[in-house]
Short mmCIF file of C-alpha atoms and ligand atoms in Angstrom, two decimals:
data_model
loop_
_atom_site.label_atom_id
_atom_site.label_comp_id
_atom_site.label_asym_id
_atom_site.label_seq_id
_atom_site.Cartn_x
_atom_site.Cartn_y
_atom_site.Cartn_z
CA UNK A 60 -24.84 -1.00 -5.26
CA UNK A 61 -24.83 1.25 -8.32
CA UNK A 62 -28.21 1.55 -9.97
CA UNK A 63 -30.11 0.48 -6.87
CA UNK A 64 -33.25 2.28 -5.69
CA UNK A 65 -33.15 5.96 -4.78
CA UNK A 66 -30.41 6.89 -7.24
CA UNK A 67 -32.44 9.07 -9.54
CA UNK A 68 -33.78 11.19 -6.68
CA UNK A 69 -30.24 11.75 -5.50
CA UNK A 70 -28.69 12.35 -8.94
CA UNK A 71 -26.07 15.02 -8.57
CA UNK A 72 -26.26 17.95 -11.02
CA UNK A 73 -24.91 20.77 -8.87
CA UNK A 74 -22.06 20.37 -6.40
CA UNK A 75 -19.94 22.41 -4.06
CA UNK A 76 -16.36 21.74 -3.04
CA UNK A 77 -15.01 23.31 0.15
CA UNK A 78 -11.23 23.57 0.37
CA UNK A 79 -9.43 24.52 -2.83
CA UNK A 80 -6.13 22.81 -2.03
CA UNK A 81 -4.54 19.83 -3.76
CA UNK A 82 -7.55 17.54 -3.26
CA UNK A 83 -10.41 20.03 -3.54
CA UNK A 84 -9.21 21.33 -6.90
CA UNK A 85 -8.82 17.78 -8.24
CA UNK A 86 -12.30 16.82 -7.02
CA UNK A 87 -13.80 19.93 -8.66
CA UNK A 88 -12.02 18.97 -11.89
CA UNK A 89 -13.38 15.41 -12.09
CA UNK A 90 -16.90 16.49 -11.11
CA UNK A 91 -16.91 19.14 -13.84
CA UNK A 92 -15.55 16.60 -16.35
CA UNK A 93 -18.59 14.43 -15.53
CA UNK A 94 -20.95 17.28 -16.43
CA UNK A 95 -21.67 18.48 -12.89
CA UNK A 96 -21.78 22.24 -12.21
CA UNK A 97 -19.30 22.91 -9.42
CA UNK A 98 -18.75 25.83 -7.09
CA UNK A 99 -15.45 25.81 -5.24
CA UNK A 100 -14.78 27.79 -2.09
CA UNK A 101 -11.88 28.20 0.35
CA UNK A 102 -11.43 30.20 3.55
CA UNK A 103 -8.29 31.77 2.10
CA UNK A 104 -9.38 34.65 -0.14
CA UNK A 105 -8.54 34.16 -3.81
CA UNK A 106 -7.59 30.48 -3.32
CA UNK A 107 -10.65 29.15 -5.17
CA UNK A 108 -9.95 31.41 -8.17
CA UNK A 109 -6.31 30.31 -8.14
CA UNK A 110 -7.43 26.67 -8.11
CA UNK A 111 -9.55 27.26 -11.21
CA UNK A 112 -6.56 28.83 -12.95
CA UNK A 113 -4.46 25.76 -12.15
CA UNK A 114 -7.17 23.43 -13.43
CA UNK A 115 -7.39 25.58 -16.59
CA UNK A 116 -3.67 25.42 -17.27
CA UNK A 117 -3.61 21.63 -16.70
CA UNK A 118 -6.61 21.06 -18.94
CA UNK A 119 -5.42 23.43 -21.69
CA UNK A 120 -2.05 21.66 -21.70
CA UNK A 121 -3.93 18.37 -22.26
CA UNK A 122 -5.80 19.98 -25.17
CA UNK A 123 -2.54 21.29 -26.64
CA UNK A 124 -1.12 17.75 -26.42
CA UNK A 125 -4.14 16.47 -28.36
CA UNK A 126 -5.47 14.38 -25.45
CA UNK A 127 -8.81 16.17 -25.38
CA UNK A 128 -10.54 18.72 -27.62
CA UNK A 129 -10.28 22.42 -26.80
CA UNK A 130 -14.06 22.60 -26.89
CA UNK A 131 -14.43 19.90 -24.23
CA UNK A 132 -11.91 21.70 -22.03
CA UNK A 133 -13.66 25.05 -22.30
CA UNK A 134 -17.00 23.40 -21.47
CA UNK A 135 -15.44 21.73 -18.42
CA UNK A 136 -13.91 25.00 -17.21
CA UNK A 137 -17.20 26.86 -17.69
CA UNK A 138 -18.79 24.43 -15.21
CA UNK A 139 -16.45 25.47 -12.37
CA UNK A 140 -17.24 28.66 -10.51
CA UNK A 141 -14.95 29.92 -7.75
CA UNK A 142 -17.07 31.55 -5.02
CA UNK A 143 -16.07 33.42 -1.88
CA UNK A 144 -18.78 32.42 0.60
CA UNK A 145 -20.29 29.14 1.75
CA UNK A 146 -23.75 30.72 1.36
CA UNK A 147 -23.37 30.40 -2.43
CA UNK A 148 -23.60 26.58 -2.09
CA UNK A 149 -27.31 26.81 -1.17
CA UNK A 150 -28.64 24.93 -4.21
CA UNK A 151 -26.04 22.13 -4.27
CA UNK A 152 -27.12 18.45 -4.38
CA UNK A 153 -23.72 17.47 -3.03
CA UNK A 154 -20.98 19.28 -1.11
CA UNK A 155 -17.58 17.61 -0.77
CA UNK A 156 -15.35 18.97 1.94
CA UNK A 157 -11.58 18.80 1.46
CA UNK A 158 -10.40 21.17 4.17
CA UNK A 159 -7.69 20.67 6.77
CA UNK A 160 -7.50 17.12 8.26
CA UNK A 161 -8.73 17.99 11.76
CA UNK A 162 -11.94 16.83 13.42
CA UNK A 163 -13.20 20.08 14.92
CA UNK A 164 -12.99 22.29 11.80
CA UNK A 165 -14.66 19.51 9.78
CA UNK A 166 -17.50 19.14 12.32
CA UNK A 167 -18.03 22.88 12.46
CA UNK A 168 -18.07 23.14 8.68
CA UNK A 169 -20.73 20.43 8.46
CA UNK A 170 -22.93 22.19 11.03
CA UNK A 171 -22.65 25.39 8.99
CA UNK A 172 -23.32 23.63 5.68
CA UNK A 173 -26.43 21.90 7.02
CA UNK A 174 -27.99 25.32 7.57
CA UNK A 175 -27.18 26.36 3.98
CA UNK A 176 -27.99 23.36 1.78
CA UNK A 177 -31.38 21.69 1.33
CA UNK A 178 -32.46 18.73 3.52
CA UNK A 179 -31.81 16.20 0.71
CA UNK A 180 -28.32 17.42 -0.10
CA UNK A 181 -25.44 15.03 0.53
CA UNK A 182 -22.42 16.26 2.46
CA UNK A 183 -19.32 14.16 1.83
CA UNK A 184 -15.97 14.29 3.54
CA UNK A 185 -12.67 13.50 1.85
CA UNK A 186 -11.01 12.67 5.16
CA UNK A 187 -8.27 10.06 4.89
CA UNK A 188 -7.79 9.25 8.57
CA UNK A 189 -10.70 10.52 10.67
CA UNK A 190 -13.87 8.62 11.45
CA UNK A 191 -16.77 9.58 9.19
CA UNK A 192 -19.12 8.83 12.09
CA UNK A 193 -17.21 11.24 14.35
CA UNK A 194 -17.26 13.97 11.68
CA UNK A 195 -21.05 13.49 11.35
CA UNK A 196 -21.66 13.30 15.10
CA UNK A 197 -22.60 16.96 15.52
CA UNK A 198 -24.82 16.98 12.45
CA UNK A 199 -28.58 17.29 12.57
CA UNK A 200 -28.92 15.05 9.47
CA UNK A 201 -26.11 12.47 9.85
CA UNK A 202 -28.00 10.20 7.43
CA UNK A 203 -27.01 12.59 4.59
CA UNK A 204 -23.29 12.50 5.44
CA UNK A 205 -20.75 10.03 4.06
CA UNK A 206 -17.07 9.65 3.28
CA UNK A 207 -15.89 10.13 -0.32
CA UNK A 208 -12.18 9.43 -0.20
CA UNK A 209 -10.19 10.36 -3.29
CA UNK A 210 -6.48 9.80 -3.96
CA UNK A 211 -3.83 12.23 -5.11
CA UNK A 212 -3.71 13.28 -7.95
CA UNK A 213 -7.48 12.97 -8.21
CA UNK A 214 -7.89 12.98 -12.03
CA UNK A 215 -5.21 10.26 -12.47
CA UNK A 216 -6.03 8.02 -9.50
CA UNK A 217 -9.19 6.36 -10.74
CA UNK A 218 -10.41 5.13 -7.40
CA UNK A 219 -12.74 6.52 -4.75
CA UNK A 220 -13.70 4.96 -1.43
CA UNK A 221 -17.33 5.44 -0.44
CA UNK A 222 -17.74 5.24 3.33
CA UNK A 223 -21.02 5.08 5.20
CA UNK A 224 -20.93 6.32 8.78
CA UNK A 225 -23.11 4.76 11.48
CA UNK A 226 -26.15 6.79 10.37
CA UNK A 227 -25.58 7.19 6.62
CA UNK A 228 -28.68 6.36 4.54
CA UNK A 229 -28.19 3.62 1.92
CA UNK A 230 -29.40 5.94 -0.88
CA UNK A 231 -26.57 8.35 -0.07
CA UNK A 232 -24.04 5.55 -0.60
CA UNK A 233 -25.84 4.55 -3.82
CA UNK A 234 -25.80 8.11 -5.12
CA UNK A 235 -22.06 8.48 -4.49
CA UNK A 236 -21.35 5.14 -6.16
CA UNK A 237 -23.44 6.15 -9.18
CA UNK A 238 -21.72 9.53 -9.39
CA UNK A 239 -18.25 7.90 -9.40
CA UNK A 240 -19.22 5.91 -12.47
CA UNK A 241 -20.01 9.21 -14.21
CA UNK A 242 -16.49 10.57 -13.70
CA UNK A 243 -14.91 7.20 -14.49
CA UNK A 244 -13.50 6.28 -11.08
CA UNK A 245 -13.88 2.79 -9.63
CA UNK A 246 -16.00 3.19 -6.48
CA UNK A 247 -15.24 0.80 -3.63
CA UNK A 248 -17.42 0.56 -0.56
CA UNK A 249 -15.49 0.72 2.70
CA UNK A 250 -16.67 0.37 6.29
CA UNK A 251 -15.93 3.31 8.57
CA UNK A 252 -12.79 1.80 10.11
CA UNK A 253 -9.25 3.21 10.50
CA UNK A 254 -7.59 3.76 7.12
CA UNK A 255 -10.74 2.54 5.29
CA UNK A 256 -9.44 0.08 2.64
CA UNK A 257 -6.32 1.45 0.96
CA UNK A 258 -4.55 2.97 3.94
CA UNK A 259 -5.28 -0.19 5.93
CA UNK A 260 -4.32 -2.72 3.23
CA UNK A 261 -1.07 -0.85 2.55
CA UNK A 262 0.30 -1.26 6.09
CA UNK A 263 2.43 -4.37 5.58
CA UNK A 264 4.66 -3.02 2.81
CA UNK A 265 6.35 -0.28 4.83
CA UNK A 266 6.22 -1.79 8.32
CA UNK A 267 7.58 -5.17 7.23
CA UNK A 268 10.38 -3.47 5.28
CA UNK A 269 11.26 -1.43 8.37
CA UNK A 270 11.20 -4.60 10.48
CA UNK A 271 13.70 -6.21 8.09
CA UNK A 272 15.92 -3.14 8.21
CA UNK A 273 15.82 -3.18 11.99
CA UNK A 274 16.69 -6.89 12.06
CA UNK A 275 19.69 -6.16 9.83
CA UNK A 276 18.40 -8.43 7.04
CA UNK A 277 19.68 -6.14 4.28
CA UNK A 278 20.31 -2.48 3.48
CA UNK A 279 17.47 -0.38 2.08
CA UNK A 280 18.54 -0.51 -1.56
CA UNK A 281 18.74 -4.33 -1.51
CA UNK A 282 15.28 -4.65 0.07
CA UNK A 283 13.88 -2.19 -2.48
CA UNK A 284 15.54 -3.96 -5.42
CA UNK A 285 14.34 -7.41 -4.34
CA UNK A 286 10.74 -6.24 -3.90
CA UNK A 287 10.81 -4.49 -7.27
CA UNK A 288 12.53 -7.20 -9.30
CA UNK A 289 11.35 -10.38 -7.62
CA UNK A 290 7.82 -9.39 -6.57
CA UNK A 291 7.00 -6.76 -9.22
CA UNK A 292 6.31 -3.69 -7.07
CA UNK A 293 6.78 -0.48 -9.06
CA UNK A 294 8.73 1.09 -6.25
CA UNK A 295 10.48 -0.30 -3.21
CA UNK A 296 9.09 0.52 0.24
CA UNK A 297 11.98 2.84 1.17
CA UNK A 298 11.76 4.66 -2.15
CA UNK A 299 8.04 5.07 -1.51
CA UNK A 300 8.55 6.39 2.04
CA UNK A 301 11.08 8.89 0.68
CA UNK A 302 8.60 10.00 -1.96
CA UNK A 303 5.68 10.40 0.47
CA UNK A 304 7.84 11.88 3.23
CA UNK A 305 8.37 10.07 6.54
CA UNK A 306 6.67 13.01 8.34
CA UNK A 307 3.48 11.86 6.57
CA UNK A 308 3.92 8.07 6.46
CA UNK A 309 5.20 7.49 10.01
CA UNK A 310 2.22 9.31 11.67
CA UNK A 311 -0.14 7.29 9.43
CA UNK A 312 1.57 4.07 10.61
CA UNK A 313 1.23 5.20 14.24
CA UNK A 314 -2.36 6.35 13.81
CA UNK A 315 -3.58 3.07 12.26
CA UNK A 316 -1.68 1.06 14.90
CA UNK A 317 -3.21 3.07 17.75
CA UNK A 318 -6.70 3.13 16.26
CA UNK A 319 -6.60 -0.68 16.13
CA UNK A 320 -5.62 -0.71 19.83
CA UNK A 321 -1.97 -1.64 19.22
CA UNK A 322 -2.63 -4.74 17.14
CA UNK A 323 0.96 -5.95 16.53
CA UNK A 324 0.14 -6.56 12.85
CA UNK A 325 0.38 -2.80 12.31
CA UNK A 326 3.30 -2.10 14.66
CA UNK A 327 5.39 0.79 13.30
CA UNK A 328 9.15 1.02 13.75
CA UNK A 329 11.32 2.96 16.14
CA UNK A 330 13.71 3.38 13.21
CA UNK A 331 11.17 5.57 11.44
CA UNK A 332 10.49 7.62 14.59
CA UNK A 333 14.20 8.43 14.96
CA UNK A 334 14.48 9.37 11.32
CA UNK A 335 11.58 11.80 11.63
CA UNK A 336 13.30 13.37 14.66
CA UNK A 337 16.49 13.63 12.62
CA UNK A 338 14.70 15.38 9.76
CA UNK A 339 15.56 12.53 7.36
CA UNK A 340 12.13 12.83 5.78
CA UNK A 341 12.87 11.94 2.16
CA UNK A 342 12.88 13.95 -1.03
CA UNK A 343 11.43 17.04 0.63
CA UNK A 344 14.51 17.36 2.89
CA UNK A 345 16.85 15.93 0.23
CA UNK A 346 17.80 13.13 2.63
CA UNK A 347 15.73 10.18 3.73
CA UNK A 348 16.54 6.53 3.30
CA UNK A 349 18.44 7.73 0.23
CA UNK A 350 20.55 10.80 -0.32
CA UNK A 351 18.64 12.64 -3.03
CA UNK A 352 21.77 14.50 -4.02
CA UNK A 353 23.63 11.45 -5.26
CA UNK A 354 20.93 8.77 -5.01
CA UNK A 355 22.92 6.61 -2.60
CA UNK A 356 21.21 4.91 0.31
CA UNK A 357 21.71 6.31 3.80
CA UNK A 358 21.26 3.38 6.11
CA UNK A 359 23.15 1.24 8.53
CA UNK A 360 25.89 -0.47 6.57
CA UNK A 361 24.67 -3.73 5.15
CA UNK A 362 26.65 -6.89 4.65
CA UNK A 363 29.68 -6.39 2.47
CA UNK A 364 29.13 -8.16 -0.79
CA UNK A 365 31.97 -10.38 -1.88
CA UNK A 366 33.37 -9.90 -5.37
CA UNK A 367 31.52 -12.99 -6.40
CA UNK A 368 31.91 -12.82 -10.16
CA UNK A 369 35.46 -14.06 -9.75
CA UNK A 370 34.76 -16.35 -6.79
CA UNK A 371 35.15 -20.08 -7.13
CA UNK A 372 32.08 -22.05 -8.03
CA UNK A 373 31.13 -24.83 -5.69
CA UNK A 374 32.15 -28.34 -6.68
CA UNK A 375 28.97 -30.03 -5.54
CA UNK A 376 25.57 -28.41 -5.17
CA UNK A 377 22.56 -29.88 -3.42
CA UNK A 378 19.23 -28.14 -3.85
CA UNK A 379 16.65 -28.92 -1.20
CA UNK A 380 13.22 -27.68 -2.18
CA UNK A 381 9.91 -29.22 -3.09
CA UNK A 382 9.21 -30.08 -6.72
CA UNK A 383 7.14 -27.01 -7.43
CA UNK A 384 10.18 -24.93 -6.57
CA UNK A 385 12.59 -26.78 -8.80
CA UNK A 386 13.48 -23.64 -10.77
CA UNK A 387 16.73 -23.26 -8.91
CA UNK A 388 17.77 -26.84 -9.68
CA UNK A 389 17.51 -26.07 -13.42
CA UNK A 390 19.51 -22.91 -12.86
CA UNK A 391 22.19 -24.85 -10.97
CA UNK A 392 22.28 -27.50 -13.69
CA UNK A 393 22.71 -24.82 -16.37
CA UNK A 394 26.23 -24.06 -15.15
CA UNK A 395 27.25 -27.58 -14.17
CA UNK A 396 29.99 -27.62 -16.79
CA UNK A 397 31.72 -24.60 -15.20
CA UNK A 398 32.13 -26.30 -11.86
CA UNK A 399 35.28 -28.08 -10.77
CA UNK A 400 35.06 -31.27 -8.81
CA UNK A 401 37.52 -30.06 -6.17
CA UNK A 402 35.28 -27.11 -5.11
CA UNK A 403 33.29 -27.02 -1.88
CA UNK A 404 29.90 -28.49 -1.27
CA UNK A 405 27.06 -25.92 -1.31
CA UNK A 406 23.65 -26.74 0.09
CA UNK A 407 20.83 -24.52 -1.17
CA UNK A 408 17.64 -24.73 0.88
CA UNK A 409 14.30 -23.46 -0.45
CA UNK A 410 12.71 -21.46 2.37
CA UNK A 411 9.01 -21.41 3.09
CA UNK A 412 8.65 -18.99 5.98
CA UNK A 413 11.66 -20.54 7.70
CA UNK A 414 15.11 -19.03 8.25
CA UNK A 415 18.33 -20.81 7.22
CA UNK A 416 19.51 -21.37 10.79
CA UNK A 417 16.27 -23.15 11.63
CA UNK A 418 16.23 -25.16 8.40
CA UNK A 419 19.87 -26.29 8.70
CA UNK A 420 19.39 -27.47 12.28
CA UNK A 421 16.06 -29.14 11.51
CA UNK A 422 17.60 -31.03 8.59
CA UNK A 423 20.81 -31.87 10.50
CA UNK A 424 23.01 -30.16 7.88
CA UNK A 425 26.38 -28.44 8.38
CA UNK A 426 25.23 -24.81 8.71
CA UNK A 427 28.48 -23.37 7.32
CA UNK A 428 27.67 -24.92 3.93
CA UNK A 429 24.00 -23.86 3.86
CA UNK A 430 22.46 -20.94 1.99
CA UNK A 431 18.70 -20.41 1.81
CA UNK A 432 16.82 -19.11 -1.21
CA UNK A 433 13.33 -17.86 -1.92
CA UNK A 434 11.81 -20.47 -4.26
CA UNK A 435 8.62 -18.49 -4.98
CA UNK A 436 9.82 -15.03 -5.92
CA UNK A 437 12.46 -14.04 -8.44
CA UNK A 438 14.06 -17.35 -9.49
CA UNK A 439 13.94 -16.24 -13.14
CA UNK A 440 15.09 -12.64 -12.50
CA UNK A 441 16.51 -11.72 -9.13
CA UNK A 442 17.26 -14.56 -6.74
CA UNK A 443 17.17 -13.84 -3.01
CA UNK A 444 19.85 -15.86 -1.19
CA UNK A 445 19.85 -16.01 2.59
CA UNK A 446 22.87 -16.66 4.82
CA UNK A 447 22.84 -17.67 8.47
CA UNK A 448 25.36 -16.46 11.04
CA UNK A 449 27.20 -19.75 10.52
CA UNK A 450 27.35 -19.67 6.73
CA UNK A 451 31.00 -19.38 5.75
CA UNK A 452 32.27 -16.56 3.53
CA UNK A 453 33.36 -19.12 0.95
CA UNK A 454 29.87 -20.58 0.87
CA UNK A 455 28.29 -17.14 0.47
CA UNK A 456 30.64 -16.31 -2.38
CA UNK A 457 30.10 -19.66 -4.06
CA UNK A 458 26.30 -19.29 -3.95
CA UNK A 459 26.35 -15.74 -5.35
CA UNK A 460 28.82 -16.70 -8.01
CA UNK A 461 26.76 -19.71 -9.08
CA UNK A 462 23.51 -17.79 -9.49
CA UNK A 463 25.21 -14.92 -11.30
CA UNK A 464 27.02 -17.35 -13.61
CA UNK A 465 23.58 -18.63 -14.58
CA UNK A 466 22.70 -15.10 -15.71
CA UNK A 467 20.49 -14.01 -12.84
CA UNK A 468 20.74 -11.09 -10.45
CA UNK A 469 21.42 -12.34 -6.95
CA UNK A 470 21.37 -10.66 -3.57
CA UNK A 471 22.59 -12.25 -0.36
CA UNK A 472 20.63 -11.16 2.70
CA UNK A 473 21.15 -12.02 6.35
CA UNK A 474 18.95 -14.63 7.96
CA UNK A 475 15.27 -13.78 7.74
CA UNK A 476 12.15 -15.89 8.17
CA UNK A 477 10.64 -16.13 4.69
CA UNK A 478 13.53 -14.27 3.04
CA UNK A 479 12.27 -10.83 1.88
CA UNK A 480 9.30 -11.17 -0.49
CA UNK A 481 7.54 -14.04 1.30
CA UNK A 482 7.15 -12.22 4.56
CA UNK A 483 6.02 -8.95 2.95
CA UNK A 484 3.52 -10.58 0.62
CA UNK A 485 2.22 -13.09 3.17
CA UNK A 486 1.49 -10.12 5.46
CA UNK A 487 -0.24 -8.23 2.63
CA UNK A 488 -2.47 -11.30 2.06
CA UNK A 489 -3.00 -11.68 5.81
CA UNK A 490 -4.08 -8.07 6.35
CA UNK A 491 -6.26 -8.26 3.23
CA UNK A 492 -7.92 -11.37 4.66
CA UNK A 493 -8.63 -9.49 7.90
CA UNK A 494 -10.21 -6.67 5.88
CA UNK A 495 -12.59 -9.10 4.19
CA UNK A 496 -13.25 -11.06 7.39
CA UNK A 497 -14.24 -7.87 9.21
CA UNK A 498 -16.44 -6.88 6.25
CA UNK A 499 -14.51 -3.65 5.80
CA UNK A 500 -14.63 -4.37 2.06
CA UNK A 501 -15.82 -7.06 -0.32
CA UNK A 502 -13.15 -9.26 -1.91
CA UNK A 503 -13.42 -7.62 -5.38
CA UNK A 504 -13.43 -4.12 -3.90
CA UNK A 505 -10.36 -4.89 -1.79
CA UNK A 506 -8.35 -6.18 -4.75
CA UNK A 507 -9.43 -3.29 -7.00
CA UNK A 508 -8.65 -0.71 -4.29
CA UNK A 509 -5.16 -2.11 -3.75
CA UNK A 510 -4.31 -2.30 -7.45
CA UNK A 511 -5.66 1.18 -8.25
CA UNK A 512 -4.86 2.95 -4.98
CA UNK A 513 -1.49 1.40 -4.17
CA UNK A 514 -0.36 0.30 -7.63
CA UNK A 515 0.52 -3.24 -6.48
CA UNK A 516 0.78 -5.75 -9.33
CA UNK A 517 -2.01 -7.85 -7.77
CA UNK A 518 -4.65 -7.37 -5.10
CA UNK A 519 -4.01 -9.17 -1.77
CA UNK A 520 -6.51 -11.96 -2.45
CA UNK A 521 -5.42 -12.43 -6.06
CA UNK A 522 -1.88 -12.72 -4.75
CA UNK A 523 -2.93 -15.19 -2.08
CA UNK A 524 -4.60 -17.38 -4.70
CA UNK A 525 -1.61 -17.16 -7.02
CA UNK A 526 0.81 -18.33 -4.33
CA UNK A 527 -1.82 -20.71 -2.94
CA UNK A 528 -3.75 -20.08 0.30
CA UNK A 529 -2.24 -23.18 1.94
CA UNK A 530 1.26 -22.01 1.21
CA UNK A 531 0.58 -18.46 2.44
CA UNK A 532 -0.76 -19.98 5.64
CA UNK A 533 2.30 -22.21 5.97
CA UNK A 534 4.60 -19.21 5.53
CA UNK A 535 2.73 -17.21 8.19
CA UNK A 536 2.53 -20.12 10.64
CA UNK A 537 6.22 -20.85 10.23
CA UNK A 538 7.22 -17.21 10.79
CA UNK A 539 4.89 -17.07 13.78
CA UNK A 540 6.28 -20.29 15.30
CA UNK A 541 9.84 -19.16 14.80
CA UNK A 542 9.46 -15.55 16.00
CA UNK A 543 6.63 -16.02 18.56
CA UNK A 544 5.55 -12.57 17.43
CA UNK A 545 1.73 -12.17 17.29
CA UNK A 546 2.29 -9.78 14.41
CA UNK A 547 2.44 -12.87 12.18
CA UNK A 548 -0.64 -14.69 13.50
CA UNK A 549 -2.71 -15.80 10.55
CA UNK A 550 -6.19 -14.44 9.97
CA UNK A 551 -8.82 -17.07 10.83
CA UNK A 552 -10.61 -16.32 7.57
CA UNK A 553 -7.44 -17.18 5.66
CA UNK A 554 -6.81 -20.27 7.79
CA UNK A 555 -10.31 -21.65 7.28
CA UNK A 556 -10.33 -21.04 3.54
CA UNK A 557 -6.86 -22.58 3.17
CA UNK A 558 -7.92 -25.64 5.17
CA UNK A 559 -11.11 -26.02 3.15
CA UNK A 560 -9.24 -25.64 -0.14
CA UNK A 561 -11.25 -22.54 -1.09
CA UNK A 562 -10.15 -19.58 -3.18
CA UNK A 563 -9.63 -16.28 -1.37
CA UNK A 564 -11.40 -14.20 -4.04
N1 NAD B 181 -3.16 15.27 -0.07
C1 NAD B 181 -3.51 14.01 -0.17
O1 NAD B 181 -2.77 13.17 -0.69
C2 NAD B 181 -4.86 13.56 0.34
C3 NAD B 181 -5.39 12.34 -0.12
C4 NAD B 181 -6.65 11.95 0.29
C5 NAD B 181 -7.37 12.75 1.18
N2 NAD B 181 -6.81 13.91 1.64
C6 NAD B 181 -7.63 14.72 2.55
O2 NAD B 181 -8.17 15.81 1.83
C7 NAD B 181 -8.30 16.95 2.70
C8 NAD B 181 -7.55 18.13 2.10
O3 NAD B 181 -6.21 17.77 1.88
P1 NAD B 181 -5.28 18.61 0.89
O4 NAD B 181 -4.05 17.80 0.72
O5 NAD B 181 -6.03 19.04 -0.31
O6 NAD B 181 -4.95 19.88 1.80
P2 NAD B 181 -4.49 21.33 1.34
O7 NAD B 181 -3.79 21.92 2.50
O8 NAD B 181 -3.83 21.31 0.01
O9 NAD B 181 -5.89 22.10 1.15
C9 NAD B 181 -6.78 22.39 2.19
C10 NAD B 181 -7.49 23.68 1.85
O10 NAD B 181 -8.56 23.86 2.75
C11 NAD B 181 -8.62 25.24 3.11
N3 NAD B 181 -9.33 25.29 4.39
C12 NAD B 181 -8.87 24.91 5.60
N4 NAD B 181 -9.84 25.05 6.53
C13 NAD B 181 -10.93 25.55 5.88
C14 NAD B 181 -12.25 25.88 6.28
N5 NAD B 181 -12.63 25.76 7.54
N6 NAD B 181 -13.11 26.34 5.33
C15 NAD B 181 -12.72 26.46 4.06
N7 NAD B 181 -11.48 26.16 3.62
C16 NAD B 181 -10.60 25.69 4.52
C17 NAD B 181 -7.19 25.69 3.15
O11 NAD B 181 -7.09 27.09 2.97
C18 NAD B 181 -6.59 24.91 1.96
O12 NAD B 181 -6.66 25.64 0.77
C19 NAD B 181 -7.79 16.50 4.05
O13 NAD B 181 -8.88 16.03 4.80
C20 NAD B 181 -6.86 15.36 3.70
O14 NAD B 181 -6.68 14.43 4.73
C21 NAD B 181 -5.59 14.34 1.23
#
């Protein structure tokens, strides 16, 4: 790890960046901020000089806003030199390539660079989806080649994945880890596997949301709102796909799925494929899951919400949930005085991976009177209520009205195993557990990468421990039993730790 042997010999003082696009210019900026002299080069004439101008205007704006001194900015800018030929990189200790994301051009570039730089120089690739080993396969010194995967925008996203290929020397990894500390990014060590850490760990959020949309659980804006309010994501999955552009996110979903030999855990959605064909890409085409003209969702019509504020409250309410999930009972009790004794009976069932249909039948209850709820996410803010195909309209209205009368937001979704948040978060924990089991990342690196790279409120393993490993396992096993879909099979690592009562972190 950082500070281990070999670091001083590989200390980076002079670097080159090839590719002066979005990523290359950001990488040059952070390297220069760390005191490294950087040459930046691009095959398009004038592009490197233009990149320096952009860095200069960004940095000078920061100085004008008082975030940094003008002197510091001018020193940083003086360390970046745009050059027009690769030959100028001869004396570099490190060259980072951030050219087009295609294997052949990257392999050719590395072959060329190896003839220019010294034998001890490190050549790093910023690839986000290609194998580092494959990029290094034509190299004469593959031990000096590694992945250095930054996130956009580079100066703001304080994370970098360090990836060793099959032949990468340990001191190369150490040197890149040590360098990251100098520019203030958290380095995480990732195995050379599809999506590395962040693009692998982030699979569940979008694919599970698309699965719910396809199953008709709820419209996009309801799924987004529940995941924001009840689980604490900054942005809902459909908002995020619209921001990234489905032309980018759907191919990433397909690529990771195919690179893992069609493991159902990563299965993308035919819904997304059709939307790409239709040009409903997101903000860039003004229409995606939302219409970016008026902000309204464009999706198959969801269930029509009853005007529940005026609807009759139920006369009798039974809450069926274990003690730890008694929050809804208190909420129900808080509006007991408003209820009339002649109202209907409402049965609220706390779901733990189950759907309402299954729970009602298992418990021998009249399904028309049953509504499920998510006892673990959102009881104090945004309650997810779940109706089965047999739940009567009066029962739906009564449940919504009751929760809203108690001062909470409430959304009624159609039957879904584990409501909305449970299935998304259980799958995030499950995929995170696979990442640790396969030694793609250490537990602390995984959690840090997910918080910093994806902006989730917690890392997958922190989340698993917060909910409780046994409960996460129960949720997954229940969804798996009910759906018979191997997508939901629990990671053995998670199962064993849950059974042994061990923490996931
Ligand atoms: N954009 C992102 O969010 C992001 C995030 C992480 C990693 N990446 C990876 O970073 C790399 C660059 O992505 P980007 O978004 O900056 O692309 P970009 O299109 O903005 O920039 C690429 C630059 O490389 C130049 N270029 C292409 N082939 C070249 C060659 N053979 N020699 C020299 N210059 C060449 C192009 O002229 C262009 O200026 C890709 O591998 C990409 O997968 C991108």
